[in-house]
Coordinates of C-alpha atoms in Angstrom, one line a residue:
X6 CA -52.2 -42.1 -39.3
X7 CA -53.4 -39.1 -41.0
X8 CA -54.0 -37.3 -37.5
X9 CA -50.4 -38.2 -36.5
X10 CA -49.0 -36.6 -39.7
X11 CA -51.0 -33.5 -39.1
X12 CA -50.0 -33.3 -35.4
X13 CA -46.3 -33.8 -36.5
X14 CA -46.4 -31.2 -39.1
X15 CA -48.2 -28.8 -36.5
X16 CA -45.6 -29.7 -34.0
X17 CA -42.8 -29.0 -36.6
X18 CA -44.3 -25.7 -37.6
X19 CA -44.7 -24.5 -34.0
X20 CA -41.0 -25.6 -33.4
X21 CA -39.9 -23.8 -36.4
X22 CA -42.0 -20.6 -35.6
X23 CA -40.5 -20.6 -32.1
X24 CA -36.9 -21.1 -33.5
X25 CA -37.3 -18.2 -35.9
X26 CA -38.7 -16.1 -32.9
X27 CA -36.0 -17.1 -30.7
X28 CA -33.4 -16.3 -33.5
X29 CA -35.1 -12.8 -34.0
X30 CA -34.8 -12.3 -30.1
X31 CA -31.2 -13.3 -29.9
X32 CA -30.2 -11.3 -33.1
X33 CA -32.2 -8.1 -31.8
X34 CA -30.4 -8.5 -28.4
X35 CA -27.0 -8.8 -30.1
X36 CA -27.7 -5.7 -32.3
X37 CA -29.0 -3.6 -29.2
X38 CA -25.8 -4.5 -27.3
X39 CA -23.5 -4.2 -30.2
X40 CA -25.0 -0.7 -30.9
X41 CA -25.0 0.2 -27.2
X42 CA -21.2 -0.9 -27.0
X43 CA -20.2 0.3 -30.3
X44 CA -18.9 3.8 -28.7
X45 CA -17.0 1.9 -26.2
X46 CA -15.5 -0.4 -28.7
X47 CA -14.8 2.5 -31.0
X48 CA -12.9 4.5 -28.3
X49 CA -10.9 1.5 -27.4
X50 CA -10.1 0.8 -31.0
X51 CA -8.9 4.4 -31.2
X52 CA -6.5 4.1 -28.3
X53 CA -5.3 0.7 -29.5
X54 CA -4.6 2.1 -32.9
X55 CA -2.7 4.9 -31.2
X56 CA -0.5 2.4 -29.5
X57 CA 0.1 0.5 -32.5
X58 CA 1.1 3.7 -34.2
X59 CA 3.4 4.5 -31.5
X60 CA 5.0 1.1 -31.6
X61 CA 5.5 1.4 -35.4
X62 CA 7.3 4.7 -34.7
X63 CA 9.5 3.3 -32.0
X64 CA 10.2 0.5 -34.2
X65 CA 11.2 2.7 -37.1
X66 CA 13.5 5.0 -34.9
X67 CA 15.1 2.1 -33.0
X68 CA 16.1 0.4 -36.3
X69 CA 17.8 3.7 -37.6
X70 CA 21.1 4.9 -36.3
X71 CA 20.5 8.4 -35.0
X72 CA 22.7 10.6 -32.9
X73 CA 20.2 12.5 -30.8
X74 CA 22.7 14.9 -29.6
X75 CA 23.1 16.1 -33.3
X76 CA 19.5 16.9 -33.8
X77 CA 18.0 20.4 -33.5
X78 CA 15.0 21.1 -31.5
X79 CA 11.9 20.8 -33.6
X80 CA 8.5 19.0 -33.8
X81 CA 9.6 16.1 -35.9
X82 CA 12.9 15.6 -34.1
X83 CA 10.9 15.9 -30.8
X84 CA 8.8 12.9 -31.8
X85 CA 11.9 11.0 -33.0
X86 CA 13.6 11.3 -29.6
X87 CA 10.5 10.5 -27.8
X88 CA 10.4 7.3 -29.8
X89 CA 14.0 6.6 -29.3
X90 CA 13.7 7.0 -25.5
X91 CA 10.3 5.0 -25.5
X92 CA 8.3 8.1 -24.3
X93 CA 4.8 7.6 -24.8
X94 CA 2.2 10.0 -26.0
X95 CA 4.8 12.2 -27.9
X96 CA 2.0 14.6 -29.1
X97 CA 0.8 15.3 -25.5
X98 CA 4.3 15.6 -24.4
X99 CA 5.1 18.0 -27.1
X100 CA 2.1 20.1 -25.9
X101 CA 3.3 20.1 -22.5
X102 CA 6.8 21.3 -23.7
X103 CA 5.2 24.2 -25.6
X104 CA 3.0 25.2 -22.7
X105 CA 5.8 24.8 -20.1
X106 CA 8.4 26.9 -22.2
X107 CA 6.1 29.3 -23.8
X108 CA 6.8 27.8 -27.0
X109 CA 10.4 27.0 -26.4
X110 CA 11.3 30.8 -25.4
X111 CA 11.6 30.5 -21.6
X112 CA 14.8 31.4 -19.9
X113 CA 14.9 27.7 -18.5
X114 CA 14.5 26.2 -21.9
X115 CA 17.0 28.5 -23.5
X116 CA 19.8 28.2 -20.9
X117 CA 19.3 24.7 -19.6
X118 CA 17.4 23.0 -22.2
X119 CA 14.6 22.1 -19.6
X120 CA 11.4 22.9 -21.7
X121 CA 9.2 20.7 -19.5
X122 CA 9.8 22.5 -16.2
X123 CA 11.2 19.5 -14.4
X124 CA 12.0 20.4 -10.9
X125 CA 14.6 18.8 -8.7
X126 CA 12.9 18.9 -5.1
X127 CA 16.0 17.7 -3.5
X128 CA 18.2 20.5 -4.6
X129 CA 15.3 23.0 -4.7
X130 CA 16.1 23.9 -8.2
X131 CA 15.1 23.2 -11.8
X132 CA 17.1 20.4 -13.6
X133 CA 19.8 21.5 -16.0
X134 CA 20.4 19.7 -19.2
X135 CA 23.4 20.0 -21.5
X136 CA 21.1 18.9 -24.5
X137 CA 17.3 19.1 -25.1
X138 CA 17.1 15.4 -25.9
X139 CA 18.2 14.8 -22.1
X140 CA 15.0 16.6 -20.8
X141 CA 13.0 14.1 -22.7
X142 CA 14.7 11.2 -21.2
X143 CA 14.5 12.7 -17.8
X144 CA 10.6 13.2 -18.2
X145 CA 10.6 9.5 -19.0
X146 CA 12.6 8.9 -15.9
X147 CA 11.1 11.2 -13.5
X148 CA 7.4 11.5 -14.6
X149 CA 6.2 9.1 -17.1
X150 CA 7.5 5.8 -15.4
X151 CA 4.6 6.5 -13.1
X152 CA 2.0 5.9 -15.7
X153 CA 0.0 2.7 -15.2
X154 CA -3.1 2.4 -17.2
X155 CA -4.8 0.1 -14.5
X156 CA -4.2 2.6 -11.9
X157 CA -4.8 5.8 -13.9
X158 CA -6.8 4.6 -16.9
X159 CA -5.8 4.8 -20.4
X160 CA -6.3 8.5 -20.8
X161 CA -2.9 10.2 -20.3
X162 CA -4.6 13.4 -19.5
X163 CA -6.3 11.9 -16.5
X164 CA -2.9 10.5 -15.5
X165 CA -1.5 14.1 -15.7
X166 CA -4.5 15.3 -13.7
X167 CA -4.3 12.8 -10.9
X168 CA -0.5 12.8 -10.6
X169 CA -0.8 16.1 -10.5
X170 CA 1.7 17.2 -12.8
X171 CA 1.0 20.9 -12.8
X172 CA -0.3 23.4 -10.2
X173 CA -2.4 25.2 -12.6
X174 CA -6.1 23.8 -12.2
X175 CA -6.6 24.7 -16.0
X176 CA -3.5 22.8 -17.1
X177 CA -5.2 19.9 -18.9
X178 CA -7.6 22.3 -20.6
X179 CA -4.8 24.4 -21.9
X180 CA -3.1 21.5 -23.1
X181 CA -6.1 20.1 -25.1
X182 CA -6.4 23.7 -26.5
X183 CA -3.0 23.6 -28.1

C-alpha cells in the first residue's frame, strides 16, 4: 500500500512537472510568435485605424448638408470634398494635387481646375472642369475605382506605382517627401 502511494505521488509529480514544462513551452512559443508577428499586426492595425478614421470623416461629411460648388480650394475643403465623393486616401491625393499642379499654381489648375493632371486619351487633351471639386470626383471615377487591395495590396503608394499613375520614376518618392 505504502509503495502504491509513493508511486502515485511520484507519477503525479512527474505529470505535474511535465504539464508545467508543456505550459512553459507553449507560452514561450506564443510569446515568440506574438513578438515575431507584432510588427505585422501593428502595421495592419495602423491601416485599419486609417480606414476607420476615413469612414468617420465620411459619415461626418455625408450627414452634413454641404454645397461643394461654394467651397474654396484649400486643404480642409479638399478633405471634405474627398469624403463627400468617397475618395479614399485623401492625404495622398492631396499630395498628388500639390505635386501635379506645382502647389495649385499650374496653368492647367488655374484655367481648368485640373490639379491632378487628368488626361483624356480619347480626345488627346487634359480634362477641363468648371469647378475644382469636379476634378476630385473625376479622379475617383477615372483612377481610384481601379484600386483593389487584393490585387495591389493595401498600400496606396504601391497601387500608384503599379498602375502606373505618372511617367516620372521618382513620383512616389516625391509624394512621400511632401
